[in-house]
XYZ file of N, CA and C in Angstrom:
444
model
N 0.851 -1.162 0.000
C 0.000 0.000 0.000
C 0.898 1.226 0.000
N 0.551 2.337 -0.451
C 1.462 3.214 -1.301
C 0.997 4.516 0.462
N 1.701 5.289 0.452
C 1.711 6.285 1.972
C 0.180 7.295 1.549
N 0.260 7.534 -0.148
C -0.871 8.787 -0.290
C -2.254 7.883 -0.036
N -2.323 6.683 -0.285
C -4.077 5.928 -0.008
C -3.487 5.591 1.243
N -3.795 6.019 2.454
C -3.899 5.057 3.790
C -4.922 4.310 4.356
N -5.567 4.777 3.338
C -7.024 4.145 3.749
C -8.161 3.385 2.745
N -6.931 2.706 1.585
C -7.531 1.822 0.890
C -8.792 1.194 1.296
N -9.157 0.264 0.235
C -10.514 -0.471 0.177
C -10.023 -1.823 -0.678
N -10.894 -3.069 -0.379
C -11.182 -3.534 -1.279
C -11.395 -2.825 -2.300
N -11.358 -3.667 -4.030
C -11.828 -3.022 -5.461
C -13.194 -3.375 -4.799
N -14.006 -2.239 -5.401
C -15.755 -2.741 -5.099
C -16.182 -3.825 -6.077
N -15.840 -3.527 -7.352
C -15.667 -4.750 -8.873
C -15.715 -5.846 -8.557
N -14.088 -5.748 -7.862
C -13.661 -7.436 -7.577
C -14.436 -7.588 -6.480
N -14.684 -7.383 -5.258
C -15.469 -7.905 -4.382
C -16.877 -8.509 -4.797
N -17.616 -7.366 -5.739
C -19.004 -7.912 -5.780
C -18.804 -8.775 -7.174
N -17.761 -8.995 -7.926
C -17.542 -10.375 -9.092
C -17.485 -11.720 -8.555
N -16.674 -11.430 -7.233
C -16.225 -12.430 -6.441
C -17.537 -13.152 -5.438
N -18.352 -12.238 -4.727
C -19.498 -12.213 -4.216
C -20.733 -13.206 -5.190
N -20.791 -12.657 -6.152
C -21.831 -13.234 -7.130
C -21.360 -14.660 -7.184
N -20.129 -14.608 -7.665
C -19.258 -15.843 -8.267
C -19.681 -17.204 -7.169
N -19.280 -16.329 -5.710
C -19.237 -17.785 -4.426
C -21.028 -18.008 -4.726
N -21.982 -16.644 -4.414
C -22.936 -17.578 -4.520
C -23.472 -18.267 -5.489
N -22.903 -17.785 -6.322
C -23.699 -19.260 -7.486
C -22.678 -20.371 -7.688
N -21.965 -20.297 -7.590
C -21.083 -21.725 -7.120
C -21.374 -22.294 -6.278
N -22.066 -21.746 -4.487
C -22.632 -22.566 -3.766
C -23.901 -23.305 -4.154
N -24.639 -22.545 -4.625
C -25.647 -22.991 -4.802
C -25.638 -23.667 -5.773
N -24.300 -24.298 -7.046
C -24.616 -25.016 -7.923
C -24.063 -25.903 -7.234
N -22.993 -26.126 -6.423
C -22.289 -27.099 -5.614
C -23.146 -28.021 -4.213
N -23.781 -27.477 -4.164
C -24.596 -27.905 -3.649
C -26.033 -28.778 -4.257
N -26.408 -28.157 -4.774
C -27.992 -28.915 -5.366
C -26.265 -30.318 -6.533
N -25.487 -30.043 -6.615
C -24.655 -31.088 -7.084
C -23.924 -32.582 -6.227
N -24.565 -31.627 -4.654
C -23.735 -32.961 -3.610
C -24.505 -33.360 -3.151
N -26.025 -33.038 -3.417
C -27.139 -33.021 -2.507
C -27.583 -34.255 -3.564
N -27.583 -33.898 -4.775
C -28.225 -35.134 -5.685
C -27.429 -36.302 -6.066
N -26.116 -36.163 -5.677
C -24.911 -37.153 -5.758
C -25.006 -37.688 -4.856
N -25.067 -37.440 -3.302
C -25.426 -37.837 -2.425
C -26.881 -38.976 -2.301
N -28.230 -38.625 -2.977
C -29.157 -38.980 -3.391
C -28.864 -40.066 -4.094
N -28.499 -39.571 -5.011
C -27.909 -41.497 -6.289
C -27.048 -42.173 -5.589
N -26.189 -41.696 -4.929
C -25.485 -42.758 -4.395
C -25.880 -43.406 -3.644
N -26.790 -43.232 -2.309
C -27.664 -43.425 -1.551
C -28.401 -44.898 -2.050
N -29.122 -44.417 -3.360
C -30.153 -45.259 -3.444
C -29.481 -46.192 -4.565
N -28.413 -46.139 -5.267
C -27.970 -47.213 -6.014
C -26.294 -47.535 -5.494
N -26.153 -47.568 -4.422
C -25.216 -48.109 -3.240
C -24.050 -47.842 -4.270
N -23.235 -47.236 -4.220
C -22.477 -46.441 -4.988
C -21.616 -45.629 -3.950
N -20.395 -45.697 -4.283
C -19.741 -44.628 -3.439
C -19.825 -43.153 -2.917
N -19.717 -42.478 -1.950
C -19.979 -41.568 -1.898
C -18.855 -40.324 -1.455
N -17.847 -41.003 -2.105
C -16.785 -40.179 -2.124
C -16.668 -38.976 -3.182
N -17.418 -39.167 -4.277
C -17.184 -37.774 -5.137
C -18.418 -36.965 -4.714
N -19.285 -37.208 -4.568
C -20.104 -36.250 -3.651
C -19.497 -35.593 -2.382
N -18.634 -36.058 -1.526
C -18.725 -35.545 -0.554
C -17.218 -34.913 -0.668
N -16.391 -35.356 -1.706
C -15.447 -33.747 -2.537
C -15.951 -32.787 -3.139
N -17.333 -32.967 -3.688
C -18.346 -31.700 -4.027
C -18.460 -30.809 -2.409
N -19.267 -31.588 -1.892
C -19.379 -31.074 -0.528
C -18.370 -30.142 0.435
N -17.365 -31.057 0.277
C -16.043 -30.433 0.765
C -16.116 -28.898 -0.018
N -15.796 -28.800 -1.273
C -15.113 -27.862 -2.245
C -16.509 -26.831 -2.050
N -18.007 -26.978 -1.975
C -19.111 -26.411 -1.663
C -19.090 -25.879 -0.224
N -18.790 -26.555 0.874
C -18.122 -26.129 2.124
C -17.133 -24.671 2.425
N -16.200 -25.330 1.751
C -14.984 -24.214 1.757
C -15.165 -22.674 0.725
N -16.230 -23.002 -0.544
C -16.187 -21.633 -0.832
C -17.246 -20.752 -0.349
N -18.173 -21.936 0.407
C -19.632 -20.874 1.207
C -18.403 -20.528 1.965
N -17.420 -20.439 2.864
C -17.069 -19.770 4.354
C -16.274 -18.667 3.246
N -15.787 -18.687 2.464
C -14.664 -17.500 1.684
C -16.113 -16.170 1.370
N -17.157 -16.901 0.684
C -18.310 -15.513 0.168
C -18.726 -15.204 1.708
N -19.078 -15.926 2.974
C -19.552 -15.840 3.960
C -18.412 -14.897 4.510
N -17.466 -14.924 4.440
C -16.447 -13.611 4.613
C -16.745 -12.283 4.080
N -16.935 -12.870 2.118
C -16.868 -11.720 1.258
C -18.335 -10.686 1.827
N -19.382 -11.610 2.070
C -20.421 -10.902 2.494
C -20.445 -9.669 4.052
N -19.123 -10.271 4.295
C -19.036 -9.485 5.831
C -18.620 -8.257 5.312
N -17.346 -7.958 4.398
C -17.081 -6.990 3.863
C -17.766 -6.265 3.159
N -18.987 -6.608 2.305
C -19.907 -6.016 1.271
C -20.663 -5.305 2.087
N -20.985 -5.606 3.348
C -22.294 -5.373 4.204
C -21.439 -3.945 4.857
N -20.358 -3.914 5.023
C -19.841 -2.856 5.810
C -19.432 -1.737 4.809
N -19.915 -0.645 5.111
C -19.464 0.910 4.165
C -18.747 1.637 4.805
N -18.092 2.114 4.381
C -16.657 3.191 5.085
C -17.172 3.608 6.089
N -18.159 4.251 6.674
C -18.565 4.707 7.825
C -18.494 3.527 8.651
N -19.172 2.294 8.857
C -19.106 1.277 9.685
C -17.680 0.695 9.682
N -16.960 0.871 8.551
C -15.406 0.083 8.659
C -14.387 1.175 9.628
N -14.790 2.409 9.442
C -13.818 3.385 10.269
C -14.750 3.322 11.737
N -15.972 2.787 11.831
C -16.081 2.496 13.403
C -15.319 1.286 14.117
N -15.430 0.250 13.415
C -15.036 -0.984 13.922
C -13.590 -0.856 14.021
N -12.794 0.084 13.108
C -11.538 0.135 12.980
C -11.491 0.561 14.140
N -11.834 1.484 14.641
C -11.721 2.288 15.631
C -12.324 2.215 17.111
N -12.550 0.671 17.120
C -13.172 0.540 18.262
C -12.078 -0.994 18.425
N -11.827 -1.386 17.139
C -10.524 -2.477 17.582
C -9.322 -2.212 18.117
N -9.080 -1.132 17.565
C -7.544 -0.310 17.785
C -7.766 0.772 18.897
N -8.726 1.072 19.474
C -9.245 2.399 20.505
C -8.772 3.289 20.164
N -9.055 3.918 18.208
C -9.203 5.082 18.122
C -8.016 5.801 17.036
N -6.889 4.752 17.546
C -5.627 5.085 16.906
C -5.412 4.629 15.767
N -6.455 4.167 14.639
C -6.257 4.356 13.264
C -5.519 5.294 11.576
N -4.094 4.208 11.717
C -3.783 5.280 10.394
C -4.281 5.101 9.033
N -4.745 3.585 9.009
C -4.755 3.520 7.638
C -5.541 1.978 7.456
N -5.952 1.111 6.285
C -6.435 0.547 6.433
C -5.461 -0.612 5.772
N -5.580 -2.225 5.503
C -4.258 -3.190 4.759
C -5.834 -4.102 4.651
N -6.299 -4.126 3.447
C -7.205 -4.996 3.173
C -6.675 -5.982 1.831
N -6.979 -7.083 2.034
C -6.495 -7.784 0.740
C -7.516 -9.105 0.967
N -7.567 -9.900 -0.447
C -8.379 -10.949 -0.781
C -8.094 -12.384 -0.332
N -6.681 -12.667 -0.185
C -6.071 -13.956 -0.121
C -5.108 -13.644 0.706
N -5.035 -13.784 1.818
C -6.032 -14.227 3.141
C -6.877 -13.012 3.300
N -8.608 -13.900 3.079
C -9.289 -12.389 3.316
C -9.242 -11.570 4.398
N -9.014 -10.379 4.215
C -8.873 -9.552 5.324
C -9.108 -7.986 5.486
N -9.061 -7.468 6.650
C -9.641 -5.993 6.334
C -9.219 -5.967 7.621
N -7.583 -5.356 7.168
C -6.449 -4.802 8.847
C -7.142 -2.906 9.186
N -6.332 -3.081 10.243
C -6.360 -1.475 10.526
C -5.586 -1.211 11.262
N -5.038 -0.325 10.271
C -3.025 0.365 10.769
C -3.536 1.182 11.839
N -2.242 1.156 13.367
C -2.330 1.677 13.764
C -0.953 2.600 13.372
N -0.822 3.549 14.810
C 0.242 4.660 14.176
C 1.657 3.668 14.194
N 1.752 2.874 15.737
C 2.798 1.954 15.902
C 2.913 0.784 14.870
N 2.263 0.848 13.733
C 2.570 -0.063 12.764
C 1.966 -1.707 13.163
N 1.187 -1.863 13.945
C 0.575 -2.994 14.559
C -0.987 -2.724 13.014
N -0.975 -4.261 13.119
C -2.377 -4.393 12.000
C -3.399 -5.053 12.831
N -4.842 -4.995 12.971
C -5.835 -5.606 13.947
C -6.757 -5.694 12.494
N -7.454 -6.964 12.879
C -8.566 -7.397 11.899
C -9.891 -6.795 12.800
N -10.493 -5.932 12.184
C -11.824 -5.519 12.528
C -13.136 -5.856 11.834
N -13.020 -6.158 10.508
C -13.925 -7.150 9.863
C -14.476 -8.347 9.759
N -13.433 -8.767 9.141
C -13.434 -10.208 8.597
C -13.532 -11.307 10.040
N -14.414 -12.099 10.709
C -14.081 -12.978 11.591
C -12.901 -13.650 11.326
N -12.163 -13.961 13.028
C -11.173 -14.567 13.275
C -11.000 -15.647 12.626
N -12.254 -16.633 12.757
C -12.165 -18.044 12.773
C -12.273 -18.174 10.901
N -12.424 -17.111 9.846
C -13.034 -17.454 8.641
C -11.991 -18.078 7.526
N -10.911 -17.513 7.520
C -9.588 -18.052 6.911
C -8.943 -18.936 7.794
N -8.950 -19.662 8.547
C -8.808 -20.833 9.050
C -8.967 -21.935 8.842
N -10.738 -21.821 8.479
C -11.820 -22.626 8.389
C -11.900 -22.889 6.495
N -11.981 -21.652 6.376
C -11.417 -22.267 4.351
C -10.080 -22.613 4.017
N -9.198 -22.283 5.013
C -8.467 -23.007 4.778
C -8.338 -24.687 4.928
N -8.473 -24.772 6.041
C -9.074 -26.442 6.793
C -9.879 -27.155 5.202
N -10.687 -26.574 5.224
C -11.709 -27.112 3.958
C -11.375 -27.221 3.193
N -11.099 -26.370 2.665
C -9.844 -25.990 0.745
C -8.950 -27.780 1.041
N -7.865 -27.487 2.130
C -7.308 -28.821 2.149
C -8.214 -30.188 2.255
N -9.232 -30.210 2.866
C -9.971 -31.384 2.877
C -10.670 -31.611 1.181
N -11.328 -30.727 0.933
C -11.417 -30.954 -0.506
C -10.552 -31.536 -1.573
N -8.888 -30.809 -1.360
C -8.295 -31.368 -2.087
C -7.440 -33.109 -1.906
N -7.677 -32.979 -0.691
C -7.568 -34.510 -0.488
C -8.535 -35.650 -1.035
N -9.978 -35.331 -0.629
C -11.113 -35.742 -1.475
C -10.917 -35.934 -2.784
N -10.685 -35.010 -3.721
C -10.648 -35.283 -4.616
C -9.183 -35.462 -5.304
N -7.936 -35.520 -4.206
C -6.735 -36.489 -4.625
C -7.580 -37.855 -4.875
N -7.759 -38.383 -3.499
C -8.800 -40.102 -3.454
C -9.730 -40.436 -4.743
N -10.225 -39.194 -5.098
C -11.156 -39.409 -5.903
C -10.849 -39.956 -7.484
N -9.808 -38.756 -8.022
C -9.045 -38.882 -8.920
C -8.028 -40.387 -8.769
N -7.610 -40.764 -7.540
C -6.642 -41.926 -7.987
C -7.555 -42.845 -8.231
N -8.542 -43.165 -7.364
C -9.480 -44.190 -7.430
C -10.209 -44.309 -8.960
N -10.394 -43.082 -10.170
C -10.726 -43.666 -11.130
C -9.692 -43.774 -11.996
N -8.347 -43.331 -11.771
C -7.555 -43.827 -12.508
C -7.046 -45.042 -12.334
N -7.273 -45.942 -10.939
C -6.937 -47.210 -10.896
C -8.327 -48.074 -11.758
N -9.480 -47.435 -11.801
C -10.327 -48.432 -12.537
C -9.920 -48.027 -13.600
N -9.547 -47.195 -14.395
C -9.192 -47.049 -15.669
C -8.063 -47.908 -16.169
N -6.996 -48.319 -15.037
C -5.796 -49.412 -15.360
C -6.409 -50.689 -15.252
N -7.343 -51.008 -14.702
C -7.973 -52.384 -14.699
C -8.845 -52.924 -15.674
């Protein structure tokens, strides 16, 4: 972040591209693990690629469930919270996408998250990795029926 913006923003663009994007990915990822889940169910079938849908449907609801925390807040509410995390001593703001976040500089150069919950990049993270394990398993498992 450059000294003349101290008080950057998210792009509004990218946030609400990104916003749209998670929810219709949840919601296609879902009605996708929900009915995979369903067939597999009833024609006894594995239920391991459904529940790497699930996983990967998991982990990007908590990333928009972030993005939505940020959309909902407008400069007036972000310079309160800033300012009620830091008690007041706000220089500037360090927001970025990957790890989502929305810091707030103080003068001593200390960054405090006043937005974004603690627990939210943790938790997609946790997931992101469980997904991709899922669908490591998933992927070897049809490439071994494909060698057979």
């Amino acid at each position: 972040m450059s000294g003349d913006q101290p008080y950057a923003e998210h792009e509004g663009a990218v946030l609400l591209l990104l916003l749209l994007a998670g929810l219709v990915a949840v919601v296609w990822l879902t009605v996708r693990a929900v009915t995979g889940l369903v067939r597999g169910r009833r024609n006894g079938t594995t239920l391991l690629g459904p529940a790497a849908v699930l996983a990967w449907d998991a982990a990007v609801g908590m990333y928009t469930w972030g993005l939505l925390h940020l959309f909902f807040f407008d400069d007036h509410t972000q310079a309160k919270a800033c300012a009620e995390a830091v008690e007041g001593r706000v220089t500037g703001y360090e927001p970025t996408f990957v790890p989502l976040h929305f810091g707030c500089r103080t003068g001593d150069g200390r960054v405090t998250e006043a937005v974004v919950p603690s627990y939210l990049n943790p938790a997609t993270l946790l997931l992101g990795i469980c997904a991709l394990v899922l669908t490591g398993f998933l992927v070897a498992r049809h490439r071994s029926r494909a060698q057979n």
